[in-house]
PDB file of C-alpha atoms in Angstrom:
ATOM      1  CA  UNK A  17       0.000   0.000   0.000  1.00  0.00           C
ATOM      2  CA  UNK A  18       1.382   3.386  -0.966  1.00  0.00           C
ATOM      3  CA  UNK A  19       1.111   6.686   0.835  1.00  0.00           C
ATOM      4  CA  UNK A  20      -1.387   7.930  -1.732  1.00  0.00           C
ATOM      5  CA  UNK A  21      -3.559   4.876  -1.133  1.00  0.00           C
ATOM      6  CA  UNK A  22      -3.583   5.466   2.604  1.00  0.00           C
ATOM      7  CA  UNK A  23      -4.240   9.155   2.097  1.00  0.00           C
ATOM      8  CA  UNK A  24      -7.339   8.214   0.194  1.00  0.00           C
ATOM      9  CA  UNK A  25      -8.746   6.621   3.359  1.00  0.00           C
ATOM     10  CA  UNK A  26      -9.249  10.001   4.998  1.00  0.00           C
ATOM     11  CA  UNK A  27      -7.775  13.348   5.863  1.00  0.00           C
ATOM     12  CA  UNK A  28      -5.145  13.950   8.523  1.00  0.00           C
ATOM     13  CA  UNK A  29      -1.432  13.956   9.062  1.00  0.00           C
ATOM     14  CA  UNK A  30       0.811  11.161   7.872  1.00  0.00           C
ATOM     15  CA  UNK A  31       0.820   9.897  11.464  1.00  0.00           C
ATOM     16  CA  UNK A  32      -2.999   9.822  11.414  1.00  0.00           C
ATOM     17  CA  UNK A  33      -2.989   7.914   8.151  1.00  0.00           C
ATOM     18  CA  UNK A  34      -0.371   5.474   9.449  1.00  0.00           C
ATOM     19  CA  UNK A  35      -2.417   5.007  12.613  1.00  0.00           C
ATOM     20  CA  UNK A  36      -5.558   4.119  10.641  1.00  0.00           C
ATOM     21  CA  UNK A  37      -3.740   1.659   8.421  1.00  0.00           C
ATOM     22  CA  UNK A  38      -1.845  -0.117  11.203  1.00  0.00           C
ATOM     23  CA  UNK A  39      -4.893  -0.088  13.476  1.00  0.00           C
ATOM     24  CA  UNK A  40      -6.964  -1.785  10.769  1.00  0.00           C
ATOM     25  CA  UNK A  41      -4.351  -4.538  10.468  1.00  0.00           C
ATOM     26  CA  UNK A  42      -4.241  -5.048  14.229  1.00  0.00           C
ATOM     27  CA  UNK A  43      -7.996  -4.980  14.774  1.00  0.00           C
ATOM     28  CA  UNK A  44      -8.801  -7.380  11.929  1.00  0.00           C
ATOM     29  CA  UNK A  45      -5.883  -9.623  13.024  1.00  0.00           C
ATOM     30  CA  UNK A  46      -3.965  -9.261   9.762  1.00  0.00           C
ATOM     31  CA  UNK A  47      -1.196  -8.582  12.266  1.00  0.00           C
ATOM     32  CA  UNK A  48      -1.665 -11.563  14.542  1.00  0.00           C
ATOM     33  CA  UNK A  49      -1.642 -11.325  18.349  1.00  0.00           C
ATOM     34  CA  UNK A  50       1.922 -11.631  19.604  1.00  0.00           C
ATOM     35  CA  UNK A  51       3.421 -10.847  16.191  1.00  0.00           C
ATOM     36  CA  UNK A  52       6.461  -8.518  16.238  1.00  0.00           C
ATOM     37  CA  UNK A  53       5.999  -5.000  14.868  1.00  0.00           C
ATOM     38  CA  UNK A  54       8.818  -3.705  12.690  1.00  0.00           C
ATOM     39  CA  UNK A  55       8.440   0.044  12.180  1.00  0.00           C
ATOM     40  CA  UNK A  56      10.934   0.127   9.300  1.00  0.00           C
ATOM     41  CA  UNK A  57       9.114  -2.579   7.357  1.00  0.00           C
ATOM     42  CA  UNK A  58       5.697  -1.002   7.969  1.00  0.00           C
ATOM     43  CA  UNK A  59       7.003   2.412   6.884  1.00  0.00           C
ATOM     44  CA  UNK A  60       8.280   0.882   3.643  1.00  0.00           C
ATOM     45  CA  UNK A  61       4.959  -0.879   3.012  1.00  0.00           C
ATOM     46  CA  UNK A  62       3.011   2.339   3.562  1.00  0.00           C
ATOM     47  CA  UNK A  63       5.440   4.517   1.634  1.00  0.00           C
ATOM     48  CA  UNK A  64       6.028   6.742   4.669  1.00  0.00           C
ATOM     49  CA  UNK A  65       9.066   7.735   6.645  1.00  0.00           C
ATOM     50  CA  UNK A  66       9.619   6.074  10.003  1.00  0.00           C
ATOM     51  CA  UNK A  67       8.676   9.163  12.050  1.00  0.00           C
ATOM     52  CA  UNK A  68       4.902   9.111  11.350  1.00  0.00           C
ATOM     53  CA  UNK A  69       4.868   5.347  11.830  1.00  0.00           C
ATOM     54  CA  UNK A  70       6.579   5.675  15.213  1.00  0.00           C
ATOM     55  CA  UNK A  71       4.080   8.366  16.212  1.00  0.00           C
ATOM     56  CA  UNK A  72       1.259   6.032  15.197  1.00  0.00           C
ATOM     57  CA  UNK A  73       2.770   3.173  17.191  1.00  0.00           C
ATOM     58  CA  UNK A  74       2.922   5.331  20.321  1.00  0.00           C
ATOM     59  CA  UNK A  75      -0.799   5.977  20.005  1.00  0.00           C
ATOM     60  CA  UNK A  76      -1.519   2.293  19.402  1.00  0.00           C
ATOM     61  CA  UNK A  77       0.467   1.363  22.493  1.00  0.00           C
ATOM     62  CA  UNK A  78      -1.649   3.766  24.552  1.00  0.00           C
ATOM     63  CA  UNK A  79      -4.738   2.049  23.136  1.00  0.00           C
ATOM     64  CA  UNK A  80      -3.412  -1.385  24.162  1.00  0.00           C
ATOM     65  CA  UNK A  81      -3.187  -2.721  20.638  1.00  0.00           C
ATOM     66  CA  UNK A  82       0.590  -3.085  20.812  1.00  0.00           C
ATOM     67  CA  UNK A  83       3.084  -3.402  23.639  1.00  0.00           C
ATOM     68  CA  UNK A  84       6.792  -2.463  23.727  1.00  0.00           C
ATOM     69  CA  UNK A  85       9.313  -4.356  25.841  1.00  0.00           C
ATOM     70  CA  UNK A  86      12.790  -2.934  26.568  1.00  0.00           C
ATOM     71  CA  UNK A  87      15.488  -4.772  24.590  1.00  0.00           C
ATOM     72  CA  UNK A  88      12.888  -7.173  23.149  1.00  0.00           C
ATOM     73  CA  UNK A  89      10.922  -5.064  20.719  1.00  0.00           C
ATOM     74  CA  UNK A  90       7.319  -4.165  19.976  1.00  0.00           C
ATOM     75  CA  UNK A  91       4.531  -6.715  19.535  1.00  0.00           C
ATOM     76  CA  UNK A  92       0.811  -6.878  18.839  1.00  0.00           C
ATOM     77  CA  UNK A  93      -0.940  -7.465  22.133  1.00  0.00           C
ATOM     78  CA  UNK A  94      -2.517 -10.820  22.810  1.00  0.00           C
ATOM     79  CA  UNK A  95      -6.311 -10.949  22.680  1.00  0.00           C
ATOM     80  CA  UNK A  96      -7.396 -11.579  26.254  1.00  0.00           C
ATOM     81  CA  UNK A  97     -10.859 -13.108  26.432  1.00  0.00           C
ATOM     82  CA  UNK A  98     -10.850 -12.328  30.150  1.00  0.00           C
ATOM     83  CA  UNK A  99     -11.053  -8.652  29.156  1.00  0.00           C
ATOM     84  CA  UNK A 100     -14.440  -9.130  27.478  1.00  0.00           C
ATOM     85  CA  UNK A 101     -16.369  -8.333  30.651  1.00  0.00           C
ATOM     86  CA  UNK A 102     -14.364  -5.178  31.341  1.00  0.00           C
ATOM     87  CA  UNK A 103     -14.757  -3.957  27.762  1.00  0.00           C
ATOM     88  CA  UNK A 104     -18.483  -4.694  27.781  1.00  0.00           C
ATOM     89  CA  UNK A 105     -18.993  -2.794  31.046  1.00  0.00           C
ATOM     90  CA  UNK A 106     -17.670   0.337  29.383  1.00  0.00           C
ATOM     91  CA  UNK A 107     -19.514  -0.164  26.110  1.00  0.00           C
ATOM     92  CA  UNK A 108     -22.834  -0.961  27.805  1.00  0.00           C
ATOM     93  CA  UNK A 109     -22.752   2.519  29.317  1.00  0.00           C
ATOM     94  CA  UNK A 110     -21.218   4.531  26.502  1.00  0.00           C
ATOM     95  CA  UNK A 111     -22.666   2.995  23.306  1.00  0.00           C
ATOM     96  CA  UNK A 112     -26.278   3.909  24.269  1.00  0.00           C
ATOM     97  CA  UNK A 113     -25.105   7.371  25.285  1.00  0.00           C
ATOM     98  CA  UNK A 114     -23.404   7.819  21.912  1.00  0.00           C
ATOM     99  CA  UNK A 115     -26.465   6.639  19.993  1.00  0.00           C
ATOM    100  CA  UNK A 116     -28.709   8.981  21.972  1.00  0.00           C
ATOM    101  CA  UNK A 117     -26.413  11.978  21.469  1.00  0.00           C
ATOM    102  CA  UNK A 118     -26.020  11.204  17.772  1.00  0.00           C
ATOM    103  CA  UNK A 119     -29.804  11.159  17.334  1.00  0.00           C
ATOM    104  CA  UNK A 120     -30.036  14.584  18.947  1.00  0.00           C
ATOM    105  CA  UNK A 121     -26.921  16.238  17.527  1.00  0.00           C
ATOM    106  CA  UNK A 122     -26.299  14.779  14.062  1.00  0.00           C
ATOM    107  CA  UNK A 123     -26.183  17.457  11.400  1.00  0.00           C
ATOM    108  CA  UNK A 124     -27.316  17.154   7.817  1.00  0.00           C
ATOM    109  CA  UNK A 125     -23.917  15.858   6.715  1.00  0.00           C
ATOM    110  CA  UNK A 126     -23.863  13.257   9.495  1.00  0.00           C
ATOM    111  CA  UNK A 127     -27.338  12.043   8.603  1.00  0.00           C
ATOM    112  CA  UNK A 128     -26.298  11.798   4.965  1.00  0.00           C
ATOM    113  CA  UNK A 129     -23.310   9.642   5.960  1.00  0.00           C
ATOM    114  CA  UNK A 130     -25.536   7.429   8.100  1.00  0.00           C
ATOM    115  CA  UNK A 131     -28.092   7.115   5.296  1.00  0.00           C
ATOM    116  CA  UNK A 132     -25.363   5.963   2.890  1.00  0.00           C
ATOM    117  CA  UNK A 133     -24.204   3.381   5.422  1.00  0.00           C
ATOM    118  CA  UNK A 134     -27.799   2.215   5.785  1.00  0.00           C
ATOM    119  CA  UNK A 135     -27.887   1.619   2.029  1.00  0.00           C
ATOM    120  CA  UNK A 136     -24.605  -0.308   2.194  1.00  0.00           C
ATOM    121  CA  UNK A 137     -26.003  -2.481   4.978  1.00  0.00           C
ATOM    122  CA  UNK A 138     -28.994  -3.361   2.829  1.00  0.00           C
ATOM    123  CA  UNK A 139     -26.667  -4.754   0.154  1.00  0.00           C
ATOM    124  CA  UNK A 140     -24.156  -6.405   2.504  1.00  0.00           C
ATOM    125  CA  UNK A 141     -23.727 -10.165   2.627  1.00  0.00           C
ATOM    126  CA  UNK A 142     -21.692 -12.383   4.924  1.00  0.00           C
ATOM    127  CA  UNK A 143     -18.313 -11.198   3.615  1.00  0.00           C
ATOM    128  CA  UNK A 144     -15.934 -11.766   6.526  1.00  0.00           C
ATOM    129  CA  UNK A 145     -13.419  -8.967   6.941  1.00  0.00           C
ATOM    130  CA  UNK A 146     -15.257  -6.619   4.581  1.00  0.00           C
ATOM    131  CA  UNK A 147     -18.379  -6.979   6.706  1.00  0.00           C
ATOM    132  CA  UNK A 148     -16.377  -6.296   9.846  1.00  0.00           C
ATOM    133  CA  UNK A 149     -14.989  -3.122   8.286  1.00  0.00           C
ATOM    134  CA  UNK A 150     -18.543  -2.047   7.467  1.00  0.00           C
ATOM    135  CA  UNK A 151     -19.493  -2.665  11.098  1.00  0.00           C
ATOM    136  CA  UNK A 152     -16.571  -0.514  12.210  1.00  0.00           C
ATOM    137  CA  UNK A 153     -17.537   2.229   9.755  1.00  0.00           C
ATOM    138  CA  UNK A 154     -21.069   2.303  11.170  1.00  0.00           C
ATOM    139  CA  UNK A 155     -19.788   2.628  14.722  1.00  0.00           C
ATOM    140  CA  UNK A 156     -17.356   5.392  13.794  1.00  0.00           C
ATOM    141  CA  UNK A 157     -20.033   7.370  11.944  1.00  0.00           C
ATOM    142  CA  UNK A 158     -22.264   7.202  15.009  1.00  0.00           C
ATOM    143  CA  UNK A 159     -19.434   8.269  17.307  1.00  0.00           C
ATOM    144  CA  UNK A 160     -18.576  11.199  15.033  1.00  0.00           C
ATOM    145  CA  UNK A 161     -22.214  12.324  15.045  1.00  0.00           C
ATOM    146  CA  UNK A 162     -22.130  12.739  18.851  1.00  0.00           C
ATOM    147  CA  UNK A 163     -20.044  15.907  18.369  1.00  0.00           C
ATOM    148  CA  UNK A 164     -18.088  14.895  21.471  1.00  0.00           C
ATOM    149  CA  UNK A 165     -14.462  14.169  20.508  1.00  0.00           C
ATOM    150  CA  UNK A 166     -13.619  12.702  23.921  1.00  0.00           C
ATOM    151  CA  UNK A 167     -16.488  10.238  23.761  1.00  0.00           C
ATOM    152  CA  UNK A 168     -15.630   9.466  20.136  1.00  0.00           C
ATOM    153  CA  UNK A 169     -11.977   8.679  20.925  1.00  0.00           C
ATOM    154  CA  UNK A 170     -12.928   6.538  23.929  1.00  0.00           C
ATOM    155  CA  UNK A 171     -15.465   4.489  22.019  1.00  0.00           C
ATOM    156  CA  UNK A 172     -13.172   3.932  19.037  1.00  0.00           C
ATOM    157  CA  UNK A 173     -10.614   2.506  21.447  1.00  0.00           C
ATOM    158  CA  UNK A 174     -13.080   0.093  23.056  1.00  0.00           C
ATOM    159  CA  UNK A 175     -14.732  -0.854  19.773  1.00  0.00           C
ATOM    160  CA  UNK A 176     -11.283  -1.773  18.432  1.00  0.00           C
ATOM    161  CA  UNK A 177     -10.651  -4.038  21.409  1.00  0.00           C
ATOM    162  CA  UNK A 178     -14.074  -5.659  21.103  1.00  0.00           C
ATOM    163  CA  UNK A 179     -13.654  -6.184  17.358  1.00  0.00           C
ATOM    164  CA  UNK A 180     -10.332  -7.970  17.895  1.00  0.00           C
ATOM    165  CA  UNK A 181     -12.148 -10.462  20.120  1.00  0.00           C
ATOM    166  CA  UNK A 182     -14.835 -10.825  17.461  1.00  0.00           C
ATOM    167  CA  UNK A 183     -12.233 -11.491  14.761  1.00  0.00           C
ATOM    168  CA  UNK A 184     -10.621 -14.163  16.920  1.00  0.00           C
ATOM    169  CA  UNK A 185     -13.880 -16.136  16.844  1.00  0.00           C
ATOM    170  CA  UNK A 186     -15.151 -15.121  13.409  1.00  0.00           C
ATOM    171  CA  UNK A 187     -14.919 -18.627  11.945  1.00  0.00           C
ATOM    172  CA  UNK A 188     -17.022 -20.009  14.801  1.00  0.00           C
ATOM    173  CA  UNK A 189     -19.626 -17.248  15.010  1.00  0.00           C
ATOM    174  CA  UNK A 190     -22.753 -17.988  12.967  1.00  0.00           C
ATOM    175  CA  UNK A 191     -24.803 -15.198  11.485  1.00  0.00           C
ATOM    176  CA  UNK A 192     -22.112 -12.553  11.152  1.00  0.00           C
ATOM    177  CA  UNK A 193     -24.195 -10.729   8.559  1.00  0.00           C
ATOM    178  CA  UNK A 194     -27.206 -10.777  10.867  1.00  0.00           C
ATOM    179  CA  UNK A 195     -25.179  -9.211  13.663  1.00  0.00           C
ATOM    180  CA  UNK A 196     -24.041  -6.391  11.399  1.00  0.00           C
ATOM    181  CA  UNK A 197     -27.511  -5.932   9.883  1.00  0.00           C
ATOM    182  CA  UNK A 198     -28.792  -5.178  13.397  1.00  0.00           C
ATOM    183  CA  UNK A 199     -27.333  -1.727  12.832  1.00  0.00           C
ATOM    184  CA  UNK A 200     -30.033  -0.949  10.269  1.00  0.00           C
ATOM    185  CA  UNK A 201     -32.785  -0.072  12.787  1.00  0.00           C
ATOM    186  CA  UNK A 202     -30.199   1.744  14.920  1.00  0.00           C
ATOM    187  CA  UNK A 203     -29.096   3.938  12.026  1.00  0.00           C
ATOM    188  CA  UNK A 204     -32.722   4.631  11.124  1.00  0.00           C
ATOM    189  CA  UNK A 205     -33.518   5.685  14.694  1.00  0.00           C
ATOM    190  CA  UNK A 206     -30.559   8.088  14.714  1.00  0.00           C
ATOM    191  CA  UNK A 207     -31.433   9.514  11.298  1.00  0.00           C
ATOM    192  CA  UNK A 208     -35.031  10.023  12.495  1.00  0.00           C
ATOM    193  CA  UNK A 209     -33.815  11.714  15.695  1.00  0.00           C
ATOM    194  CA  UNK A 210     -35.356   9.097  18.014  1.00  0.00           C
ATOM    195  CA  UNK A 211     -32.815   9.252  20.858  1.00  0.00           C
ATOM    196  CA  UNK A 212     -34.628   6.865  23.210  1.00  0.00           C
ATOM    197  CA  UNK A 213     -35.021   4.135  20.604  1.00  0.00           C
ATOM    198  CA  UNK A 214     -31.435   4.572  19.410  1.00  0.00           C
ATOM    199  CA  UNK A 215     -30.095   4.152  22.958  1.00  0.00           C
ATOM    200  CA  UNK A 216     -32.146   1.007  23.530  1.00  0.00           C
ATOM    201  CA  UNK A 217     -31.019  -0.566  20.248  1.00  0.00           C
ATOM    202  CA  UNK A 218     -27.362   0.233  20.959  1.00  0.00           C
ATOM    203  CA  UNK A 219     -27.620  -1.352  24.408  1.00  0.00           C
ATOM    204  CA  UNK A 220     -29.169  -4.481  22.940  1.00  0.00           C
ATOM    205  CA  UNK A 221     -26.439  -4.720  20.324  1.00  0.00           C
ATOM    206  CA  UNK A 222     -23.653  -4.657  22.917  1.00  0.00           C
ATOM    207  CA  UNK A 223     -25.423  -7.233  25.085  1.00  0.00           C
ATOM    208  CA  UNK A 224     -25.959  -9.485  22.082  1.00  0.00           C
ATOM    209  CA  UNK A 225     -22.296  -9.258  21.101  1.00  0.00           C
ATOM    210  CA  UNK A 226     -21.115 -10.299  24.566  1.00  0.00           C
ATOM    211  CA  UNK A 227     -23.653 -13.142  24.747  1.00  0.00           C
ATOM    212  CA  UNK A 228     -22.543 -14.482  21.350  1.00  0.00           C
ATOM    213  CA  UNK A 229     -18.884 -14.547  22.385  1.00  0.00           C
ATOM    214  CA  UNK A 230     -19.605 -16.076  25.790  1.00  0.00           C
ATOM    215  CA  UNK A 231     -21.577 -18.795  24.058  1.00  0.00           C
ATOM    216  CA  UNK A 232     -18.314 -19.982  22.500  1.00  0.00           C
ATOM    217  CA  UNK A 233     -16.023 -19.900  25.552  1.00  0.00           C
TER     218      UNK A 233
END
C-alpha cells in the first residue's frame, strides 16, 4: 500500500494515516496477536518515513493494541478473552449514550453519511473482513455524530478491542451478517432523531455481542 492509497482513506497527518492503516491490520488480526511490529518494514509498506509510523505506534500502544518491551521489541498485544467483561462494562454505558447523542446532535452531513451506510447495509452479505470493516464504519459514523471528541476517541478505542475479540472467533460465530444488519434499525432511529429508541437498540447490540462470544467460551 502506498502513501497515496492510505491518504485516500481520509484526511489527517501522515501519522494519522499510518495510525488508521496499522490499526486496521491489528484490529482485523492481519497482524496476529503476539506478532512482532517492525516500524521500518511497515514504513516501507506504507510509503512513509519512520517518524509518522513511530508516532502512530505510540498511540496504538496507549490504546493497548501493541506493547513495547525494553530490549525485546514491539509486539501486537494478545487478545485476552478475560477482558471481554471489562470492555463490555464500558460499552454498555457509553454505546447507548453515543447513539442517543447522535440522534439529537447529528447534522445534515452526518445524517447523509448514516443514510449511505444504511444503504450499504442493505446490500451487505456475509463477507468476513469486509463486513467487519462495514461494522466498524457504522460505529465510527455514530461516534462522530455525537459531536463529542472525547467520547468518540474513547469508544473507538473500546470498539477496536471488542472487534479484535470478534475477529478471533469469526470462523465459529454464525450469522455474522445478521449481527451487522442489526445496525439498520439503529441507524434509522438516529437519522429520524429518536434518541430513546437509538439508545435502547445500541444497548441491545452490545449485550448481544457479549452473549454471542460467551456462548463460545
